[in-house]
Coordinates of C-alpha atoms in Angstrom, one line a residue:
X1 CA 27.7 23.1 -6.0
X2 CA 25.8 22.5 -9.2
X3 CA 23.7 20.1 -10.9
X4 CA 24.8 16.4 -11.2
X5 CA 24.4 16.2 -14.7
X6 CA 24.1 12.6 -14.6
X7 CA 24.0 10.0 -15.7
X8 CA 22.6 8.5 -12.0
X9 CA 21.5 5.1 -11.7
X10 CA 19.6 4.2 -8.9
X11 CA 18.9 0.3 -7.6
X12 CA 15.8 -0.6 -6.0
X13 CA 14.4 -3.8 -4.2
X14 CA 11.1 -5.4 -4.6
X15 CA 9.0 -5.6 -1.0
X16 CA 6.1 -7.9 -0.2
X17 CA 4.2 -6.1 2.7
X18 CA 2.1 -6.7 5.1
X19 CA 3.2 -10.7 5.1
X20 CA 0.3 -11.9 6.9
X21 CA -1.2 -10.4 9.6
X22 CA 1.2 -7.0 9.7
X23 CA -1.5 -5.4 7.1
X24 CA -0.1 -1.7 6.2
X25 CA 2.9 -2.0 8.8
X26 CA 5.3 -4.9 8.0
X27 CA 7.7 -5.0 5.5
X28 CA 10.3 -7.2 3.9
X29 CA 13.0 -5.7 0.7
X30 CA 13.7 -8.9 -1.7
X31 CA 16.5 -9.9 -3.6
X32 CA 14.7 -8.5 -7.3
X33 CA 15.7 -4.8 -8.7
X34 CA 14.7 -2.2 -10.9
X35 CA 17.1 -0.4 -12.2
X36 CA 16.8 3.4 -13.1
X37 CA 18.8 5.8 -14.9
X38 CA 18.3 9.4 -14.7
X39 CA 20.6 12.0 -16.7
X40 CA 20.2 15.7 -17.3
X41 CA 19.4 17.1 -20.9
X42 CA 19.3 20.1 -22.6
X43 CA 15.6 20.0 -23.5
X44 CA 13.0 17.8 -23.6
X45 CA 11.2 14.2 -22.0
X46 CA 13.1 10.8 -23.4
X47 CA 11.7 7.9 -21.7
X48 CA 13.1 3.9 -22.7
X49 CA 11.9 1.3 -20.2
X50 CA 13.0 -2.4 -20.7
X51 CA 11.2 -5.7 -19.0
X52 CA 7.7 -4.5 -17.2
X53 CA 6.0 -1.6 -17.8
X54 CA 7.3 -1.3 -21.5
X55 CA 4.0 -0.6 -22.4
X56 CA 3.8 3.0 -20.4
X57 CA 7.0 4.3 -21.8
X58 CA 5.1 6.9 -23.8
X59 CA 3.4 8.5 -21.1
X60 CA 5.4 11.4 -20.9
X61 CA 5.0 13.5 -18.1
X62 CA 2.5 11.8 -17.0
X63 CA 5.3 8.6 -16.0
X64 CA 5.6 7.4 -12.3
X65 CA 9.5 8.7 -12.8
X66 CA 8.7 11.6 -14.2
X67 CA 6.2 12.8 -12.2
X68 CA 8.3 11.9 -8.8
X69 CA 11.5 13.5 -10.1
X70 CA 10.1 16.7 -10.6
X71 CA 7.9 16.6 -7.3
X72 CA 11.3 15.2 -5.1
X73 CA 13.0 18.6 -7.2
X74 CA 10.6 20.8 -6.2
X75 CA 10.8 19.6 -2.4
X76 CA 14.7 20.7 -2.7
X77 CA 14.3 23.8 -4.3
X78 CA 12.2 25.1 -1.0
X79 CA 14.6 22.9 1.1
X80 CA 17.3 25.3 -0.2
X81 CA 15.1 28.4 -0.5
X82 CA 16.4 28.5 -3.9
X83 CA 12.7 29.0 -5.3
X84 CA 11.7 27.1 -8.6
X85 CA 15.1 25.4 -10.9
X86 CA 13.6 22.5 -12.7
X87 CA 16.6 21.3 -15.6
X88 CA 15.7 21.7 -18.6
X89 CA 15.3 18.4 -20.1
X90 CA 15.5 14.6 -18.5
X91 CA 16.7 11.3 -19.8
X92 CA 14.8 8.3 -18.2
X93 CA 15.8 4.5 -18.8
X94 CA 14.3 1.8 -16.8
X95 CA 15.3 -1.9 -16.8
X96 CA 12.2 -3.4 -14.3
X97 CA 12.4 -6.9 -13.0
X98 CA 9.6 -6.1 -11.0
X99 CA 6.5 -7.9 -11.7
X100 CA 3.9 -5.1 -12.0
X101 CA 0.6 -5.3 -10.0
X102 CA 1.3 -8.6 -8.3
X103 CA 1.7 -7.2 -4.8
X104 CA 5.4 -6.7 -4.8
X105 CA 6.0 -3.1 -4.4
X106 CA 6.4 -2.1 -8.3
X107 CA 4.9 1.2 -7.9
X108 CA 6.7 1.9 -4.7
X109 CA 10.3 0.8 -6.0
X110 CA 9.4 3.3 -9.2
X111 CA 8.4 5.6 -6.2
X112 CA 11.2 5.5 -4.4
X113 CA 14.0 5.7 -7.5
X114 CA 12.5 8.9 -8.2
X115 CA 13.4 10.4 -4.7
X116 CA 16.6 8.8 -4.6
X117 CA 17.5 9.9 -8.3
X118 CA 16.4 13.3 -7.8
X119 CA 18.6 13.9 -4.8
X120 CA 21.7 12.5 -6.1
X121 CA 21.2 14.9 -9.2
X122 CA 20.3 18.3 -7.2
X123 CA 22.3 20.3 -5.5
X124 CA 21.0 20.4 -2.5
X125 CA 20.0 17.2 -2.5
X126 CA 21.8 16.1 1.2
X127 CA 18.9 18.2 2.5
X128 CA 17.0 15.6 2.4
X129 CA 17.4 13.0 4.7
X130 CA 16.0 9.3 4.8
X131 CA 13.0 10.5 7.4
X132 CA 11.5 13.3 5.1
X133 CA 12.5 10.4 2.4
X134 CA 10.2 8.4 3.8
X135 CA 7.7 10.9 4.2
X136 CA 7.7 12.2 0.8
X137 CA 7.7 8.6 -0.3
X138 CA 4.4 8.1 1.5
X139 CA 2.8 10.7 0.6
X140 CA 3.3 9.7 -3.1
X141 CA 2.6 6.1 -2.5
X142 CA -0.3 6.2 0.5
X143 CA 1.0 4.1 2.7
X144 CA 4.6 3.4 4.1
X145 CA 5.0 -0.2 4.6
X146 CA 6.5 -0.9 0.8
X147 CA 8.5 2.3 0.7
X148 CA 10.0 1.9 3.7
X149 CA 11.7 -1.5 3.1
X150 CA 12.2 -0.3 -0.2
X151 CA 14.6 2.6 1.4
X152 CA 16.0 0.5 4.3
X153 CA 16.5 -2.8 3.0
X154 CA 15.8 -5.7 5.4
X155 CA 12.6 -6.2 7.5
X156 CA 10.6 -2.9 8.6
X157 CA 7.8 -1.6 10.6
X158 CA 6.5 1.1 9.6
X159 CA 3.7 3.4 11.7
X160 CA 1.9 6.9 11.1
X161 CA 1.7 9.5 13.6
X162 CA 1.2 13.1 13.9
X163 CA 4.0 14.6 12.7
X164 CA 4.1 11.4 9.3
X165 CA 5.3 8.1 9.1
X166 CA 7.8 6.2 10.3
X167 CA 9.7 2.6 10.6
X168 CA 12.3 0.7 12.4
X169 CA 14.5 -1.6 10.3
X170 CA 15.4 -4.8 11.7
X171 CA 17.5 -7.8 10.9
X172 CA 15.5 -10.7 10.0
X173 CA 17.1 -14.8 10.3
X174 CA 15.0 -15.6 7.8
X175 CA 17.0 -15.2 5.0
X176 CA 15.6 -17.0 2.0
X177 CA 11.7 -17.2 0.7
X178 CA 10.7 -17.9 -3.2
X179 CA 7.8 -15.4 -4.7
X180 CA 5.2 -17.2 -6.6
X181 CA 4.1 -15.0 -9.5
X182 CA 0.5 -15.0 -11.5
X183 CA 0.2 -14.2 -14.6
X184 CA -2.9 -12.2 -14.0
X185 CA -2.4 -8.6 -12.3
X186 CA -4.4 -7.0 -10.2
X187 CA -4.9 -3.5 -8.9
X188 CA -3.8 -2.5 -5.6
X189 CA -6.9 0.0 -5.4
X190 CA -9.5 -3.1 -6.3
X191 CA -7.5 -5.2 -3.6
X192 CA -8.4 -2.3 -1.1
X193 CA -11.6 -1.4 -1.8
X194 CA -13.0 -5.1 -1.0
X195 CA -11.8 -4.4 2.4
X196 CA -15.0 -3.9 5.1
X197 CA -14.6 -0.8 7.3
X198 CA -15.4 -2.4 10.3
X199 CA -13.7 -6.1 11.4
X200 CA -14.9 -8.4 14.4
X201 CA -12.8 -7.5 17.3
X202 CA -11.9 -11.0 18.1
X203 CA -10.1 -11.0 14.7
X204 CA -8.7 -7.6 15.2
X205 CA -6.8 -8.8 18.4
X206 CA -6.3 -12.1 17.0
X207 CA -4.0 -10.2 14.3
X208 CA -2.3 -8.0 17.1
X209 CA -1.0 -11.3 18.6
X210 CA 0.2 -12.9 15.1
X211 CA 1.7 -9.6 14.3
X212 CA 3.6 -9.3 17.1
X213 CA 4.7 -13.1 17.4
X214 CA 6.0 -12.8 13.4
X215 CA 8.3 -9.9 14.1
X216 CA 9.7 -12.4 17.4
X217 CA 9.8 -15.4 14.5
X218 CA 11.7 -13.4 12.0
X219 CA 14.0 -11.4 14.2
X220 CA 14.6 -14.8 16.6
X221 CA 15.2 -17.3 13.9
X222 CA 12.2 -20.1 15.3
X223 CA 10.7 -22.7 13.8
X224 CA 8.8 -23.1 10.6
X225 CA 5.9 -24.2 13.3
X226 CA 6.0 -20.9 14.9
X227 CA 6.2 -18.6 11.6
X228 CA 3.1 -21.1 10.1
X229 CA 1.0 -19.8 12.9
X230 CA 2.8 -16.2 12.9
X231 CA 1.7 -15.6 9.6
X232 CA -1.9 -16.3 9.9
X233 CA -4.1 -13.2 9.0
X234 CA -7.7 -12.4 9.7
X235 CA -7.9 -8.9 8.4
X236 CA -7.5 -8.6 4.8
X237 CA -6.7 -12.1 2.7
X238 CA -10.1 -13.9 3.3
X239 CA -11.9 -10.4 2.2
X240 CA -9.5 -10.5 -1.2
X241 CA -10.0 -13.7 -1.8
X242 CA -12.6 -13.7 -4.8
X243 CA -10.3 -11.3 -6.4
X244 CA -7.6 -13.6 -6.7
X245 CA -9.1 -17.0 -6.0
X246 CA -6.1 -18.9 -7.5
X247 CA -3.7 -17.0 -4.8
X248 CA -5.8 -17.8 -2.0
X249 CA -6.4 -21.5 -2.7
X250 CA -2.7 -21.7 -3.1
X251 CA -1.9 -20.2 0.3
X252 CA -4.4 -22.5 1.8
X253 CA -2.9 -25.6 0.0
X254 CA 0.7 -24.5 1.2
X255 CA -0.4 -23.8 4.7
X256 CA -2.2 -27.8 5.1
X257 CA 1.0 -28.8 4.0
X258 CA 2.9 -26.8 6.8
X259 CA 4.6 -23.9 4.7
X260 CA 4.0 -20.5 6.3
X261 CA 2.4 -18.8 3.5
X262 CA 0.6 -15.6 2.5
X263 CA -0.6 -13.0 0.1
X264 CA 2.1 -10.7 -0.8
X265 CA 1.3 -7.4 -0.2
X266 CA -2.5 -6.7 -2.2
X267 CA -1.5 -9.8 -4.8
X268 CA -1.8 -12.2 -6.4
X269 CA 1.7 -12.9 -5.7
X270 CA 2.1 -15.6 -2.7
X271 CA 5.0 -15.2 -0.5
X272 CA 6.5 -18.1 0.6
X273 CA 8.7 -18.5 4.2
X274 CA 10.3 -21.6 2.9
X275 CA 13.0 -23.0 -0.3
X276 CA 12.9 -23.6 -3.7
X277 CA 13.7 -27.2 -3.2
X278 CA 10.9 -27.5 -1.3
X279 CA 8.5 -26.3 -3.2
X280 CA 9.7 -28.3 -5.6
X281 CA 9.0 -31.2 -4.2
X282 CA 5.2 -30.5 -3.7
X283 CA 4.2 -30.3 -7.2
X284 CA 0.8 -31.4 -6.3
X285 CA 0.7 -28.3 -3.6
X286 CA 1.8 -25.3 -5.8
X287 CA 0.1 -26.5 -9.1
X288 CA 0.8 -25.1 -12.6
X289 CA 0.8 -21.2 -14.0
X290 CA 3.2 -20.0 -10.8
X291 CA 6.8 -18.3 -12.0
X292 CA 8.5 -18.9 -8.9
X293 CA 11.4 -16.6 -8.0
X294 CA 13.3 -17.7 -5.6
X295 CA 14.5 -14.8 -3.1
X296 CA 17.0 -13.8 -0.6
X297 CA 15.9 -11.2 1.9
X298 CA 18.0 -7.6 0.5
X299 CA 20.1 -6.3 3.3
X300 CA 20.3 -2.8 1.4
X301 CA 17.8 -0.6 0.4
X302 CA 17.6 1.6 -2.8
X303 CA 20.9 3.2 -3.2
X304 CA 22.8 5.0 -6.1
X305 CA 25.1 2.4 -7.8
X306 CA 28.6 3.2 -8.4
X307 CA 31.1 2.4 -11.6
X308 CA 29.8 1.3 -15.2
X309 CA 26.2 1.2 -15.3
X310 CA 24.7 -1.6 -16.0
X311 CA 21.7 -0.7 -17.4
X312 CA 23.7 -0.4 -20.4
X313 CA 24.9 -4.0 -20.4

């Protein structure tokens, strides 16, 4: 079997991790794609990218794509003992819906198109199955718990141990929630590095509890009472806060007014466990500069779409 010459398009879901108290484990796929077509060449880098991220088209092979394709092909090649058979030249167009650095898994849906392109182009791309998927994914990315909702669709909890990561996908009764977008961006890696290395343990087991109580809230359909206090975090927002102080005043105003609510992933974004006729209806809440999107959870994952592209339309 040869090379898929393409071309491949490849659908992937936004995430919002961590969702409160679940910091670098929980993770939920969302109804907003990128879309990424990959096609084999004769020579040579072409790169087009529509919506977000436009302004990185020109990096070459220095692009998120790029550089993920040609690691996922090189996994394959020693996969299938083949040694190295890079193709020749690669055709990249990206239509992103993905708001980029708003804590909605940008980076890990570009991540995780890569992987899924580059095995539905190689030959021996069945070699690689959705753990060492995942593993790759992480490795790329640094943590798992965007990638691996990104993969699995639905509601995930993701883990490292020994021998890499891992995750459990489950299916969550809370269906609908409604992003609220910033204009501002703001860099995972400045999010992260306002973190302390040490927290109280009080708040430390505080979190366990929440954690623990939010997968039971999701996965069991309660109340809106129970998710408002499942979704309470003492680990990381608080700390983040003067980074984004917009996106943490509007998580406290939602939460007075008894909407679970919480950072999405390192934000700005805020996630909200609630509907956009809701939120409509607290104007005075939610306040002006907010692009809200309102989602459904995804029940798929990234996956390689079939018929007409429609990147093209």
């Amino acid at each position: 079997m040869g090379w898929t010459e393409g071309p491949v398009l490849v659908r992937t879901p936004a995430t919002s991790a961590n969702l409160g108290p679940g910091f670098d484990s929980l993770g939920l796929a969302l109804t907003l794609y990128d879309d990424v077509e990959v096609e084999l060449t004769g020579a040579g880098l072409a790169i087009e990218v529509d919506g977000e991220g436009a302004e990185v088209a020109d990096r070459g092979d220095r692009h998120l794509i790029v550089k993920v394709l040609r690691r996922t092909f090189d996994v394959l090649d020693d996969l299938a003992g083949t040694g190295p058979a890079r193709p020749a030249g690669l055709r990249l167009r990206c239509r992103n819906r993905i708001p980029h650095s708003r804590g909605l898994g940008s980076s890990s849906a570009a991540i995780v198109a890569g992987i899924v392109a580059a095995r539905a182009l190689h030959p021996a791309g069945s070699l690689l199955g959705e753990e060492a998927a995942l593993r790759l994914a992480t490795d790329i990315e640094g943590h798992p718990d965007n990638v691996a909702p990104c993969l699995a669709g639905g509601l995930t909890v993701a883990w490292t141990t020994w021998d890499g990561p891992k995750s459990v996908r489950l299916e969550s009764k809370v269906t609908q929630v409604v992003a609220l977008v910033p204009e501002q961006r703001l860099a995972t890696e400045r999010a992260r590095g306002l973190l302390p290395e040490t927290v109280p343990h009080g708040d430390a087991a505080a979190n366990a509890g929440r954690a623990a109580l939010l997968v039971a809230a999701l996965t069991g359909g309660l109340d809106a009472g129970v998710l408002l206090d499942a979704t309470e975090d003492r680990l990381h927002q608080d700390y983040r806060a003067p980074a984004m102080p917009e996106s943490a005043a509007l998580v406290g105003r939602l939460r007075d007014a008894g909407v679970p609510a919480v950072i999405s992933g390192a934000g700005p974004a805020v996630l909200a466990f609630t509907t956009a006729s809701r939120l409509d209806s607290m104007g005075r809440e939610v306040g002006n500069g907010w692009h809200e999107h309102p989602l459904d959870v995804a029940t798929r994952g990234a996956r390689v779409m079939t018929g007409e592209p429609e990147i093209r339309g």
